[in-house]
Coordinates of C-alpha atoms in Angstrom, one line a residue:
M1 CA 53.9 -121.0 -28.8
Q2 CA 50.7 -119.2 -29.7
D3 CA 49.8 -122.1 -31.9
I4 CA 50.2 -124.5 -29.0
Q5 CA 48.0 -122.4 -26.7
T6 CA 45.4 -122.2 -29.4
M7 CA 45.4 -125.9 -29.9
R8 CA 45.0 -126.4 -26.1
K9 CA 42.1 -124.1 -26.0
L10 CA 40.5 -125.9 -28.9
I11 CA 41.1 -129.4 -27.1
L12 CA 39.5 -127.9 -23.9
V13 CA 36.5 -126.6 -25.9
L14 CA 36.2 -130.1 -27.5
V15 CA 36.4 -132.0 -24.2
L16 CA 33.8 -129.7 -22.4
F17 CA 31.5 -130.0 -25.5
H18 CA 31.9 -133.7 -25.3
L19 CA 31.0 -133.9 -21.5
E20 CA 28.1 -131.6 -22.0
T21 CA 26.5 -133.4 -24.9
S22 CA 27.2 -137.0 -23.5
Y23 CA 25.6 -136.0 -20.3
C24 CA 22.4 -135.6 -22.4
V25 CA 22.6 -138.9 -24.2
P26 CA 20.3 -141.6 -22.9
L27 CA 21.8 -144.6 -21.2
V28 CA 19.4 -146.9 -22.8
P29 CA 17.1 -146.7 -25.7
A30 CA 13.9 -146.8 -23.7
L31 CA 12.1 -147.4 -20.4
Y32 CA 9.0 -149.5 -20.4
V33 CA 6.8 -149.4 -17.2
F34 CA 4.3 -152.1 -16.2
G35 CA 2.4 -152.6 -12.9
D36 CA -0.3 -151.0 -10.7
S37 CA -1.1 -147.6 -9.1
L38 CA 2.4 -147.3 -7.7
F39 CA 3.6 -146.9 -11.3
D40 CA 0.6 -145.6 -13.1
S41 CA 1.2 -142.2 -14.6
G42 CA -2.3 -141.6 -16.1
N43 CA -3.6 -144.6 -17.9
N44 CA -6.5 -144.9 -15.4
N45 CA -7.6 -141.3 -16.4
L46 CA -8.9 -142.8 -19.6
L47 CA -10.7 -145.9 -18.1
P48 CA -14.1 -146.2 -16.5
T49 CA -12.8 -146.9 -13.1
F50 CA -13.1 -145.3 -9.5
A51 CA -9.4 -145.9 -9.1
K52 CA -8.2 -142.5 -10.4
A53 CA -5.9 -139.9 -9.3
N54 CA -6.8 -137.1 -11.7
F55 CA -7.5 -134.4 -9.3
F56 CA -5.9 -132.1 -6.7
P57 CA -4.2 -132.7 -4.2
Y58 CA -2.5 -135.6 -6.3
G59 CA 0.3 -134.0 -8.3
L60 CA 0.7 -131.3 -5.7
N61 CA 4.6 -131.3 -6.1
F62 CA 4.8 -132.6 -9.7
A63 CA 6.0 -130.2 -12.4
K64 CA 3.1 -130.8 -14.5
G65 CA 0.4 -130.9 -11.7
V66 CA -2.3 -133.4 -11.8
T67 CA -1.4 -136.2 -14.3
G68 CA -3.1 -139.3 -12.8
R69 CA 0.0 -140.3 -10.6
F70 CA -1.2 -141.7 -7.2
T71 CA 1.2 -139.5 -5.2
N72 CA 2.3 -135.9 -4.6
G73 CA 5.1 -135.8 -7.2
R74 CA 7.4 -138.2 -9.1
T75 CA 7.0 -142.0 -9.0
L76 CA 9.7 -144.6 -8.6
P77 CA 9.9 -145.1 -12.5
D78 CA 10.1 -141.3 -12.9
F79 CA 13.2 -141.2 -10.9
I80 CA 14.6 -144.3 -12.9
A81 CA 13.9 -142.3 -16.1
E82 CA 15.7 -139.3 -15.0
F83 CA 18.8 -141.5 -14.1
L84 CA 18.7 -143.1 -17.6
R85 CA 18.3 -139.6 -19.1
L86 CA 15.1 -140.5 -20.6
P87 CA 11.9 -138.4 -20.6
Y88 CA 9.1 -139.9 -18.4
P89 CA 7.4 -142.6 -20.3
P90 CA 3.9 -141.5 -21.1
P91 CA 0.8 -143.5 -20.2
Y92 CA 0.1 -145.8 -23.2
L93 CA -3.5 -144.7 -23.5
S94 CA -2.7 -141.0 -23.7
V95 CA -0.7 -141.5 -27.0
R96 CA -2.9 -140.5 -29.9
T97 CA -0.4 -140.6 -32.8
S98 CA 2.9 -142.5 -33.1
A99 CA 4.3 -144.0 -30.0
P100 CA 7.7 -142.6 -28.7
L101 CA 10.8 -144.7 -29.0
T102 CA 12.0 -143.7 -25.6
G103 CA 9.4 -145.9 -23.8
L104 CA 5.8 -146.1 -22.6
N105 CA 3.9 -146.7 -19.3
F106 CA 1.3 -149.4 -19.3
A107 CA 0.7 -149.5 -15.6
S108 CA -2.9 -149.3 -14.3
G109 CA -4.1 -148.6 -10.7
A110 CA -6.1 -151.3 -9.0
C111 CA -5.1 -154.1 -11.3
G112 CA -3.0 -157.0 -10.8
I113 CA -1.5 -160.3 -12.0
L114 CA -5.0 -162.2 -12.0
P115 CA -7.5 -160.8 -14.5
Q116 CA -10.3 -160.5 -11.9
T117 CA -8.2 -158.4 -9.4
G118 CA -9.5 -154.8 -9.0
T119 CA -12.5 -155.2 -11.4
V120 CA -14.9 -154.3 -8.6
L121 CA -13.7 -150.8 -9.0
G122 CA -14.1 -150.7 -12.7
K123 CA -12.0 -151.3 -15.7
C124 CA -8.2 -151.5 -15.4
L125 CA -5.3 -153.1 -17.4
N126 CA -4.3 -156.4 -15.9
L127 CA -0.8 -157.9 -16.5
E128 CA -1.8 -159.9 -19.6
E129 CA -3.5 -156.7 -21.2
Q130 CA -0.4 -154.7 -20.5
I131 CA 1.7 -157.4 -22.1
N132 CA -0.7 -157.4 -25.1
L133 CA -0.4 -153.7 -25.5
F134 CA 3.4 -153.8 -25.5
Q135 CA 3.2 -156.6 -28.1
A136 CA 1.2 -154.3 -30.2
I137 CA 4.0 -151.7 -29.9
V138 CA 6.7 -154.2 -30.9
K139 CA 4.8 -155.6 -33.9
L140 CA 3.1 -152.4 -35.2
E141 CA 4.8 -149.3 -34.0
L142 CA 8.6 -150.1 -33.8
P143 CA 8.8 -151.3 -37.4
K144 CA 7.7 -147.7 -38.4
H145 CA 10.6 -146.1 -36.7
L146 CA 13.5 -148.7 -36.9
K147 CA 14.8 -149.9 -40.3
S148 CA 15.5 -153.5 -39.7
T149 CA 14.6 -156.3 -37.5
I150 CA 18.3 -156.1 -36.1
E151 CA 17.6 -152.6 -35.0
I152 CA 14.4 -153.6 -33.4
S153 CA 16.0 -156.4 -31.5
N154 CA 18.8 -154.1 -30.3
H155 CA 16.3 -151.6 -29.2
L156 CA 14.4 -154.2 -27.1
A157 CA 17.4 -155.9 -25.8
K158 CA 19.1 -152.8 -24.4
S159 CA 15.9 -151.2 -23.1
I160 CA 14.8 -151.4 -19.3
Y161 CA 11.6 -153.0 -18.2
V162 CA 10.4 -152.2 -14.6
F163 CA 7.5 -153.9 -12.8
S164 CA 5.6 -153.4 -9.6
I165 CA 2.6 -155.7 -9.5
G166 CA 1.0 -158.3 -7.3
S167 CA -0.1 -156.2 -4.2
N168 CA -3.5 -155.6 -5.5
D169 CA -4.0 -159.3 -5.9
Y170 CA -3.9 -159.4 -2.1
I171 CA -5.5 -155.9 -1.3
N172 CA -8.1 -156.0 -4.0
N173 CA -8.7 -159.7 -4.2
Y174 CA -7.4 -162.2 -1.6
L175 CA -8.2 -159.9 1.4
Q176 CA -11.6 -158.9 0.0
K177 CA -13.4 -162.1 1.4
A178 CA -16.9 -160.6 0.9
I179 CA -16.2 -160.0 -2.9
Y180 CA -13.6 -162.7 -4.0
D181 CA -13.5 -166.4 -3.2
S182 CA -9.7 -166.7 -3.7
S183 CA -9.0 -166.9 0.2
R184 CA -11.5 -169.8 0.2
K185 CA -10.1 -171.6 -2.8
Y186 CA -6.4 -171.3 -2.0
T187 CA -4.1 -171.3 1.0
P188 CA -1.6 -168.4 1.2
Q189 CA 1.1 -170.7 -0.1
E190 CA -1.1 -171.8 -3.0
F191 CA -2.1 -168.3 -3.9
A192 CA 1.4 -167.1 -3.9
N193 CA 2.4 -170.1 -6.2
L194 CA -0.5 -169.2 -8.6
L195 CA 0.6 -165.6 -8.9
L196 CA 4.1 -166.4 -9.4
S197 CA 3.4 -169.0 -12.1
K198 CA 1.4 -166.5 -13.9
L199 CA 4.0 -163.9 -13.5
S200 CA 6.7 -166.2 -14.7
L201 CA 4.7 -166.9 -17.9
S202 CA 4.3 -163.3 -18.5
F203 CA 8.0 -162.7 -18.1
E204 CA 8.7 -165.5 -20.7
R205 CA 6.3 -164.0 -23.1
L206 CA 8.1 -160.6 -22.8
Y207 CA 11.4 -162.3 -23.4
K208 CA 10.0 -163.8 -26.6
L209 CA 9.0 -160.3 -27.7
G210 CA 12.6 -159.2 -27.2
A211 CA 13.0 -157.9 -23.6
R212 CA 16.2 -158.8 -21.9
K213 CA 16.7 -156.4 -18.9
I214 CA 13.7 -156.7 -16.4
V215 CA 13.5 -155.3 -13.0
M216 CA 10.7 -156.8 -10.8
F217 CA 9.9 -155.1 -7.4
E218 CA 8.6 -157.4 -4.7
I219 CA 5.4 -156.4 -2.8
G220 CA 5.8 -154.0 -0.1
P221 CA 4.6 -154.3 3.5
I222 CA 0.9 -154.0 2.8
G223 CA 0.0 -154.6 6.5
C224 CA 1.5 -151.2 7.1
I225 CA -0.5 -149.1 4.6
P226 CA -3.2 -147.1 6.5
S227 CA -6.0 -148.6 4.7
I228 CA -5.1 -151.9 6.3
A229 CA -3.2 -151.0 9.3
K230 CA -5.8 -148.5 10.6
K231 CA -8.5 -151.3 10.4
N232 CA -6.6 -154.4 11.5
R233 CA -3.7 -153.8 13.5
K234 CA -3.6 -155.1 17.1
N235 CA -0.5 -153.4 18.3
G236 CA 2.4 -151.5 16.7
K237 CA 2.3 -149.6 13.4
C238 CA 1.4 -152.5 11.1
D239 CA -1.0 -155.5 10.7
E240 CA 1.7 -158.2 10.7
E241 CA -0.6 -161.0 9.5
S242 CA -1.2 -159.2 6.3
N243 CA 2.7 -158.7 6.0
H244 CA 3.2 -162.4 6.6
L245 CA 0.7 -163.1 3.9
V246 CA 2.6 -161.5 1.1
S247 CA 5.8 -163.0 2.5
F248 CA 5.0 -166.3 0.7
F249 CA 5.1 -164.3 -2.6
N250 CA 8.2 -162.4 -1.9
N251 CA 10.3 -165.2 -0.4
R252 CA 10.0 -167.3 -3.6
L253 CA 10.3 -164.3 -6.1
A254 CA 14.1 -164.1 -6.0
G255 CA 14.3 -167.8 -6.9
V256 CA 11.8 -167.5 -9.8
L257 CA 13.9 -164.6 -11.2
Q258 CA 17.0 -166.4 -10.9
N259 CA 15.6 -169.5 -12.7
L260 CA 14.4 -167.1 -15.6
T261 CA 17.9 -165.5 -15.9
S262 CA 19.4 -169.0 -16.0
N263 CA 17.1 -170.5 -18.5
L264 CA 16.4 -167.6 -20.8
H265 CA 19.6 -166.9 -22.7
G266 CA 20.9 -163.3 -22.5
S267 CA 18.3 -162.2 -20.1
M268 CA 18.8 -160.5 -16.7
F269 CA 16.0 -160.4 -14.1
V270 CA 16.7 -158.0 -11.4
Y271 CA 15.2 -158.7 -7.9
G272 CA 13.9 -155.4 -6.4
H273 CA 14.2 -156.4 -2.7
V274 CA 12.2 -153.4 -1.4
N275 CA 10.0 -154.9 1.3
W276 CA 12.6 -154.6 4.1
L277 CA 13.5 -151.1 3.1
G278 CA 9.8 -149.9 3.2
Y279 CA 9.3 -151.6 6.5
D280 CA 12.4 -150.1 8.0
A281 CA 11.3 -146.6 6.9
I282 CA 8.0 -147.2 8.5
I283 CA 9.3 -148.4 11.7
N284 CA 12.3 -146.0 11.8
P285 CA 11.2 -142.9 10.0
S286 CA 13.7 -140.6 11.2
R287 CA 16.5 -142.5 9.6
Y288 CA 15.0 -141.5 6.2
G289 CA 14.1 -137.9 7.2
L290 CA 10.4 -138.7 7.7
V291 CA 8.3 -137.5 10.5
D292 CA 5.1 -139.5 10.0
S293 CA 5.0 -143.1 8.7
S294 CA 1.5 -144.0 9.8
N295 CA -1.0 -141.4 8.4
P296 CA -1.9 -140.2 5.0
C297 CA -0.8 -136.7 4.1
C298 CA -4.0 -135.8 2.3
K299 CA -7.5 -135.9 3.8
T300 CA -9.0 -139.3 2.8
W301 CA -12.3 -140.8 2.7
G302 CA -12.9 -143.5 5.5
N303 CA -11.2 -141.5 8.1
G304 CA -7.7 -142.1 6.8
T305 CA -8.2 -145.4 5.2
S306 CA -8.8 -144.6 1.4
A307 CA -8.1 -142.3 -1.4
C308 CA -7.7 -138.5 -1.1
I309 CA -10.9 -136.4 -1.0
P310 CA -10.7 -134.0 -4.0
L311 CA -9.7 -130.4 -3.7
I312 CA -8.9 -130.4 0.1
P313 CA -5.5 -129.1 0.7
P314 CA -3.1 -131.9 2.1
C315 CA -0.6 -131.6 5.0
L316 CA 2.0 -128.8 4.9
N317 CA 5.0 -130.9 4.2
P318 CA 4.1 -134.0 2.2
N319 CA 7.7 -135.3 1.8
K320 CA 8.0 -135.7 5.6
H321 CA 5.2 -138.3 5.3
Y322 CA 5.7 -141.9 4.1
F323 CA 2.1 -142.1 2.8
F324 CA 0.3 -139.6 0.7
D325 CA -2.9 -141.3 0.9
A326 CA -4.0 -144.6 2.5
Y327 CA -2.2 -146.7 -0.2
H328 CA 0.6 -144.9 -1.9
L329 CA 4.0 -143.5 -1.2
T330 CA 5.1 -139.9 -1.3
E331 CA 7.7 -138.8 -3.8
T332 CA 10.4 -138.9 -0.9
V333 CA 10.0 -142.6 -0.5
C334 CA 9.9 -143.2 -4.1
S335 CA 13.2 -141.3 -4.5
V336 CA 14.7 -143.4 -1.8
I337 CA 13.7 -146.7 -3.2
A338 CA 14.9 -145.6 -6.8
S339 CA 18.3 -144.2 -5.7
R340 CA 19.0 -147.5 -3.8
C341 CA 17.8 -149.7 -6.6
I342 CA 20.3 -147.8 -8.9
K343 CA 23.4 -148.3 -6.8
D344 CA 22.6 -150.7 -3.8
K345 CA 22.9 -154.4 -4.0
S346 CA 20.9 -154.9 -0.8
V347 CA 18.0 -153.4 -2.6
C348 CA 18.4 -154.4 -6.3
S349 CA 20.4 -157.4 -7.3
P350 CA 22.0 -156.7 -9.6
T351 CA 21.7 -152.9 -9.5
I352 CA 20.4 -150.9 -12.4
T353 CA 23.9 -149.4 -12.8
E354 CA 25.3 -152.9 -13.1
I355 CA 22.8 -154.0 -15.7
L356 CA 23.8 -151.0 -18.0
L357 CA 27.3 -152.6 -18.3
K358 CA 25.8 -155.9 -19.6

């Protein structure tokens, strides 16, 4: 009898140990992050550009303080990394020795799909340059840590790649008519087709490098961000003309991703259908626990239409705001989008949870 009780205790200890240790095991090998300032975690700190967030009040609610994240706390990829039980992917440009096997962040504020986008603000990493840097990791770094080509292929195929890019091609290009000629060269439909064509080629290149599970978030309602809405809106909270402009891109994105999934064997391209969610939170903030969905939390340049002014304390409760500055979301909104993408098919199709099973 005593032996049976001892055995039961031993089994219980083993089960508890398994649960505790398995909880810490990452769900995928790595998370690789690409995009713009919505995802940038510090790459622009190390570039000669005016598009930086390396000062207070950015990072107000982040455990490590000011890091170069363009928000008060965690970004959308940070929440996805937590769900995947991975460390936050460090900014690529900050890595001085060996690159970590758990992922990297290549995102760069102000940049976009087109190489000229955002360059008026200084140097940033456009989409092609971000893929170039990832290629260097695949070719030069992974072989240092993984023993065979099979191990490298498995690492790349099982990892997750998240993208948020394209909004700056409108905000810092197409809509900047005094600086760029893209609005004169292309109709809105032609410009959207140009962006999607280049994006598709970049995804095909990423696939050839070994990526299989790719999440692409559509462009949010840019007509509602304070930098545009406060200047252009005629009535309501948003400039609907700007929102309509990006709809040409968003409406075709799902089809582009479906075609890639069909044509690239073993691939899975996730459509991050977030525009409606962001718009709904702006129009109906109380549904999401928000109080203010029109004004930046921090004191900004340009009377609420630009980046935070350094060192000035922000609003008392940032996470009751939709916007932290005139362009970027607060941690609360990032959390809502991430959690919905993980489990809600109306936001991410398929969900991140579903692609883990493939």
